[in-house]
PDB file of C-alpha atoms in Angstrom:
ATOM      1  CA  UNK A 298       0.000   0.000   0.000  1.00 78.00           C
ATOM      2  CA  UNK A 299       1.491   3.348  -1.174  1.00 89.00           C
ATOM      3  CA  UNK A 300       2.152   6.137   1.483  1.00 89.00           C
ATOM      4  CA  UNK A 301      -0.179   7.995   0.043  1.00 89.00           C
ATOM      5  CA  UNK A 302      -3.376   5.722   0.236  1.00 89.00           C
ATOM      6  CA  UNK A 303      -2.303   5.093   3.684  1.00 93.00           C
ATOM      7  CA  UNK A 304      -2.720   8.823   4.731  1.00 94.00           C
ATOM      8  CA  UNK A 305      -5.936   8.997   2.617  1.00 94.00           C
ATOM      9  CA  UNK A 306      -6.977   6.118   4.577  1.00 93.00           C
ATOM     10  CA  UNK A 307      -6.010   7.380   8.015  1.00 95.00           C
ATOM     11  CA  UNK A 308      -7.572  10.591   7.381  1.00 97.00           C
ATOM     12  CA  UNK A 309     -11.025   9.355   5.937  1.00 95.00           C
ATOM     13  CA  UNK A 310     -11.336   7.059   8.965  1.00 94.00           C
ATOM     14  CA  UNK A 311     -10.599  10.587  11.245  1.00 95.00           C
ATOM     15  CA  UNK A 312     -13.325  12.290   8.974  1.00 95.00           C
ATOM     16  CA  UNK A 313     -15.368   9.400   9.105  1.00 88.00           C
ATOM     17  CA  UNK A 314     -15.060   8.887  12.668  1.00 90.00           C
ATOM     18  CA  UNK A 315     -16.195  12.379  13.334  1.00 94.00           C
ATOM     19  CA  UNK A 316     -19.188  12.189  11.145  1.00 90.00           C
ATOM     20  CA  UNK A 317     -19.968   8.671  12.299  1.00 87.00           C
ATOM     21  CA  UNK A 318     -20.291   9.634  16.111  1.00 94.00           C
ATOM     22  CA  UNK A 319     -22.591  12.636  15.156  1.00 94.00           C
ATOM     23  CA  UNK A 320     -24.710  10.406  13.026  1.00 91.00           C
ATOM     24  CA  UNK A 321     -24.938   7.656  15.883  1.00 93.00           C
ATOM     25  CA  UNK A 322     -24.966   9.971  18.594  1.00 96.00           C
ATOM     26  CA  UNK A 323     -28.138  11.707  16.963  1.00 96.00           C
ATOM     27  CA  UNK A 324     -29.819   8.620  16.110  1.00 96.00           C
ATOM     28  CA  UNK A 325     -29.465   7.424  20.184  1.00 97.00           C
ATOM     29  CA  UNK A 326     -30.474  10.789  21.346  1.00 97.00           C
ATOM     30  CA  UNK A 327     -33.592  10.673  18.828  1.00 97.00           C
ATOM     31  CA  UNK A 328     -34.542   6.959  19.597  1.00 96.00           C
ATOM     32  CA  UNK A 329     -33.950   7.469  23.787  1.00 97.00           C
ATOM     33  CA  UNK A 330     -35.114  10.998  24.395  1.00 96.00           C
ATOM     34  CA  UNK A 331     -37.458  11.398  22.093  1.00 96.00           C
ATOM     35  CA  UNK A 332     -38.733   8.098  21.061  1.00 96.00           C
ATOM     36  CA  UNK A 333     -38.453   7.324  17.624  1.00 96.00           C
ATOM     37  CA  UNK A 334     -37.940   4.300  15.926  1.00 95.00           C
ATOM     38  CA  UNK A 335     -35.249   2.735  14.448  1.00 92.00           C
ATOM     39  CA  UNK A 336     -35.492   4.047  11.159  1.00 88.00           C
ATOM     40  CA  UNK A 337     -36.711   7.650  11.821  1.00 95.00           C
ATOM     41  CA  UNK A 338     -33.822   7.846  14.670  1.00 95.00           C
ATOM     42  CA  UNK A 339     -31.431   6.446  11.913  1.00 87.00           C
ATOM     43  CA  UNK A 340     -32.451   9.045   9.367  1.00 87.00           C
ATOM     44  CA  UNK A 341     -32.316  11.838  11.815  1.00 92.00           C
ATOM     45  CA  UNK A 342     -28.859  10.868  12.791  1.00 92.00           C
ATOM     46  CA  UNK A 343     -27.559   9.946   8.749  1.00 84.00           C
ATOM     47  CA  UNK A 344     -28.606  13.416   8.054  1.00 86.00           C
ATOM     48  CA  UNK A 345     -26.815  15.103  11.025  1.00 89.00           C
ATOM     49  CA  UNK A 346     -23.670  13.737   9.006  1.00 90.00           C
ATOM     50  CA  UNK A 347     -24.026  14.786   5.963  1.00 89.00           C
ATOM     51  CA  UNK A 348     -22.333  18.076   6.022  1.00 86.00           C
ATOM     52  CA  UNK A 349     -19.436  16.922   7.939  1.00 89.00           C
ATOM     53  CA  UNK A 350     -18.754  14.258   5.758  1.00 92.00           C
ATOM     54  CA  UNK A 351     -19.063  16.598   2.418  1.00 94.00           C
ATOM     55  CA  UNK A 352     -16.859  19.276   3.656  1.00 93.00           C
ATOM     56  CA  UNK A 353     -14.656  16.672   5.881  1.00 96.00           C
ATOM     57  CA  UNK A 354     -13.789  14.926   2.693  1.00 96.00           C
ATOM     58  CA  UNK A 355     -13.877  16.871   0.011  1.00 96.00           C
ATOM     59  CA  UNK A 356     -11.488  19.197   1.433  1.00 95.00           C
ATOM     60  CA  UNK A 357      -9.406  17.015   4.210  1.00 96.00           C
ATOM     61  CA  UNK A 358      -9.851  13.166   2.987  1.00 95.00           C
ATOM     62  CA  UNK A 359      -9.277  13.809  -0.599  1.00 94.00           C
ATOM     63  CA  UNK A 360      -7.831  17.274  -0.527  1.00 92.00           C
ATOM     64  CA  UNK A 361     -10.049  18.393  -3.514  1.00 93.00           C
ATOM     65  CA  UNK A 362     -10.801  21.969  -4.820  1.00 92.00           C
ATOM     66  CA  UNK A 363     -14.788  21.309  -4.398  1.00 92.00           C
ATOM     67  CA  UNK A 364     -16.687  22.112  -7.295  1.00 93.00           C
ATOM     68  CA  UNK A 365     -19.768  22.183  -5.741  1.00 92.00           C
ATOM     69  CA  UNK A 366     -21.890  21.996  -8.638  1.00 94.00           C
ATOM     70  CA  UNK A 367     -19.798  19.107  -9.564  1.00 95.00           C
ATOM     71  CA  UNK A 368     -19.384  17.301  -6.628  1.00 96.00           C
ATOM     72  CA  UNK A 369     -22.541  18.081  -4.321  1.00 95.00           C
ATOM     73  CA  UNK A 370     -24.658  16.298  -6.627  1.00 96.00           C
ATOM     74  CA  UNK A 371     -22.461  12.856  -6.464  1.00 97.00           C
ATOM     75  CA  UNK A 372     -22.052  12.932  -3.042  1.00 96.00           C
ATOM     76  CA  UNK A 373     -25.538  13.414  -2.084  1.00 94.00           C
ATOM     77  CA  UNK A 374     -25.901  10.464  -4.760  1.00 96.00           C
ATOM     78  CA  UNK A 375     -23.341   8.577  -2.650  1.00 96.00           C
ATOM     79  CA  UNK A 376     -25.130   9.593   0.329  1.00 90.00           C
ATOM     80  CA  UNK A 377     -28.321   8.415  -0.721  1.00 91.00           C
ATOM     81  CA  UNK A 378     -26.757   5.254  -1.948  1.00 94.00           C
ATOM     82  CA  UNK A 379     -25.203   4.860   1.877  1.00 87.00           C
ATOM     83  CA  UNK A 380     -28.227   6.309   3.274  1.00 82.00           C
ATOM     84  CA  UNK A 381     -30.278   3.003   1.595  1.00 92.00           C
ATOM     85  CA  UNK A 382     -26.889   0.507   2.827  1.00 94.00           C
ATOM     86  CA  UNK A 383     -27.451   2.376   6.412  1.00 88.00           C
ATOM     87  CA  UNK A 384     -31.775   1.601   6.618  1.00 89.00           C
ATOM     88  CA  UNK A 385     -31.363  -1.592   5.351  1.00 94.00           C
ATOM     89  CA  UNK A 386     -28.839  -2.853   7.436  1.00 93.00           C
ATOM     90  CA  UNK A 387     -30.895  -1.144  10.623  1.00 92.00           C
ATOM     91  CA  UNK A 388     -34.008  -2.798   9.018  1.00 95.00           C
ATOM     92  CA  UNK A 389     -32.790  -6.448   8.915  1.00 96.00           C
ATOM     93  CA  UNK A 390     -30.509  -6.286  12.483  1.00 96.00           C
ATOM     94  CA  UNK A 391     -33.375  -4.555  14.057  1.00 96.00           C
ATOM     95  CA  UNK A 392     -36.657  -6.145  13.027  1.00 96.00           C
ATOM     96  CA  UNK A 393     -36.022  -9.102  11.254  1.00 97.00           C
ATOM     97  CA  UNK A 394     -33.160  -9.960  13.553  1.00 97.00           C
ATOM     98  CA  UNK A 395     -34.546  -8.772  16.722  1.00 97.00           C
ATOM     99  CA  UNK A 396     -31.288  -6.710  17.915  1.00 96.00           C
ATOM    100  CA  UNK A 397     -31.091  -3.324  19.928  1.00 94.00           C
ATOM    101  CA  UNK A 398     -30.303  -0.409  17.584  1.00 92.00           C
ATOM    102  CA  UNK A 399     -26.877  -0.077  19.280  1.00 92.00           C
ATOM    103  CA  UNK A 400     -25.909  -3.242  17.336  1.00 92.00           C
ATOM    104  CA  UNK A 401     -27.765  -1.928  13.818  1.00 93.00           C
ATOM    105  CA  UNK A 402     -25.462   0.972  14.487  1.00 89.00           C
ATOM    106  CA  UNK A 403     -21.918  -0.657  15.242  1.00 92.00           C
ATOM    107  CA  UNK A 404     -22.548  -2.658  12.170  1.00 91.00           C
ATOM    108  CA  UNK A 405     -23.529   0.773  10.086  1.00 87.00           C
ATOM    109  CA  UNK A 406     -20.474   2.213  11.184  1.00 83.00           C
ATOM    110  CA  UNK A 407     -18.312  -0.565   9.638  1.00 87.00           C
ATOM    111  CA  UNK A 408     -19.908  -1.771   6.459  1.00 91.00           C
ATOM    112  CA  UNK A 409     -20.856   1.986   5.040  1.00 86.00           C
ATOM    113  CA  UNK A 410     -17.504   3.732   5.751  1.00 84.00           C
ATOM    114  CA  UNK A 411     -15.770   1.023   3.631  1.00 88.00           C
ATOM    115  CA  UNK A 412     -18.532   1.274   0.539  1.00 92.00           C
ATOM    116  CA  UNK A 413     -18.356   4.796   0.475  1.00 91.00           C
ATOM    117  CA  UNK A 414     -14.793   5.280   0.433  1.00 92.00           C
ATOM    118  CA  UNK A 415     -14.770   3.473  -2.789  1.00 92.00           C
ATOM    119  CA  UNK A 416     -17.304   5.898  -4.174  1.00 94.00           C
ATOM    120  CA  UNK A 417     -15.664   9.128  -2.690  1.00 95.00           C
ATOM    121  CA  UNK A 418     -12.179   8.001  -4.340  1.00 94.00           C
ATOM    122  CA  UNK A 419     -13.199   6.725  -7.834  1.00 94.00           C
ATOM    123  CA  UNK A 420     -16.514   8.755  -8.190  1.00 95.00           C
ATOM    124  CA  UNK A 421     -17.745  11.636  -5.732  1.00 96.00           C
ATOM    125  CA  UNK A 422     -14.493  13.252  -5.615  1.00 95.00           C
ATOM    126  CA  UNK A 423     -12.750  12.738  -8.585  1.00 90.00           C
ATOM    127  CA  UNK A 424     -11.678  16.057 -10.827  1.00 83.00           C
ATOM    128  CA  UNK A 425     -14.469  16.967 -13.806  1.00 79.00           C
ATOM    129  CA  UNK A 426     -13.143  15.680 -17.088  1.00 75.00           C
ATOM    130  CA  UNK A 427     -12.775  18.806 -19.863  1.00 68.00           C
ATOM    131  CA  UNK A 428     -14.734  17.875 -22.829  1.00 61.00           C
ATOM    132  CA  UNK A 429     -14.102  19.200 -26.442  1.00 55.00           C
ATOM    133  CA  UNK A 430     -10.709  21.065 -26.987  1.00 58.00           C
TER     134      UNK A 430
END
């Protein structure tokens, strides 16, 4: 593994880590404070994370010059691509499993990091091709 992937690594996990806590720490403060359930906690806490992750990333993972009308759009495609990962994962380890949403969220907070790391890197934050000469 070059040096370089290594540090993009080690700083997505820092941005991730950030924007993971905020997303789970929402979605437990929704679900025990105010009562909601699983998937409206989850939703509340996904979107809490959003804008760390954009700006995290975009400017710290991947050290891009953001383009917002380039790149907005394919995050929040990402997002709503993770977003799907995130309720389906809550929806099977939570009803059809019969697990606390503690566990729905410790298994959120590995399996979507990892996907969307592969779509920031190739896709979301990749430079807009120049077409015609």
């Amino acid at each position: 593994m070059s040096a370089g992937l290594l540090s993009q690594i080690t700083r997505f996990t820092g941005i991730g880590a950030i924007a993971t806590l905020v997303h789970m720490g929402v979605a437990l403060l929704c679900s025990s404070l105010f009562g909601f359930e699983p998937q409206p906690a989850n939703f509340a806490g996904f979107c809490a994370a959003v804008g760390v992750s954009y700006m995290g990333h975009g400017r710290v993972t991947f050290d891009t010059n953001l383009k917002h009308r380039f790149h907005a759009p394919r995050f929040l495609t990402a997002s709503a691509l993770a977003l799907g990962l995130s309720s389906g994962l809550t929806q099977v380890i939570t009803v059809k499993l019969g697990h606390p949403l503690a566990f729905a969220m410790l298994a959120m907070a590995v399996v979507v990091p990892l996907c969307s790391f592969l779509l920031y890197k190739f896709w979301v934050f990749s430079e807009p091709q120049r077409s015609g000469p």
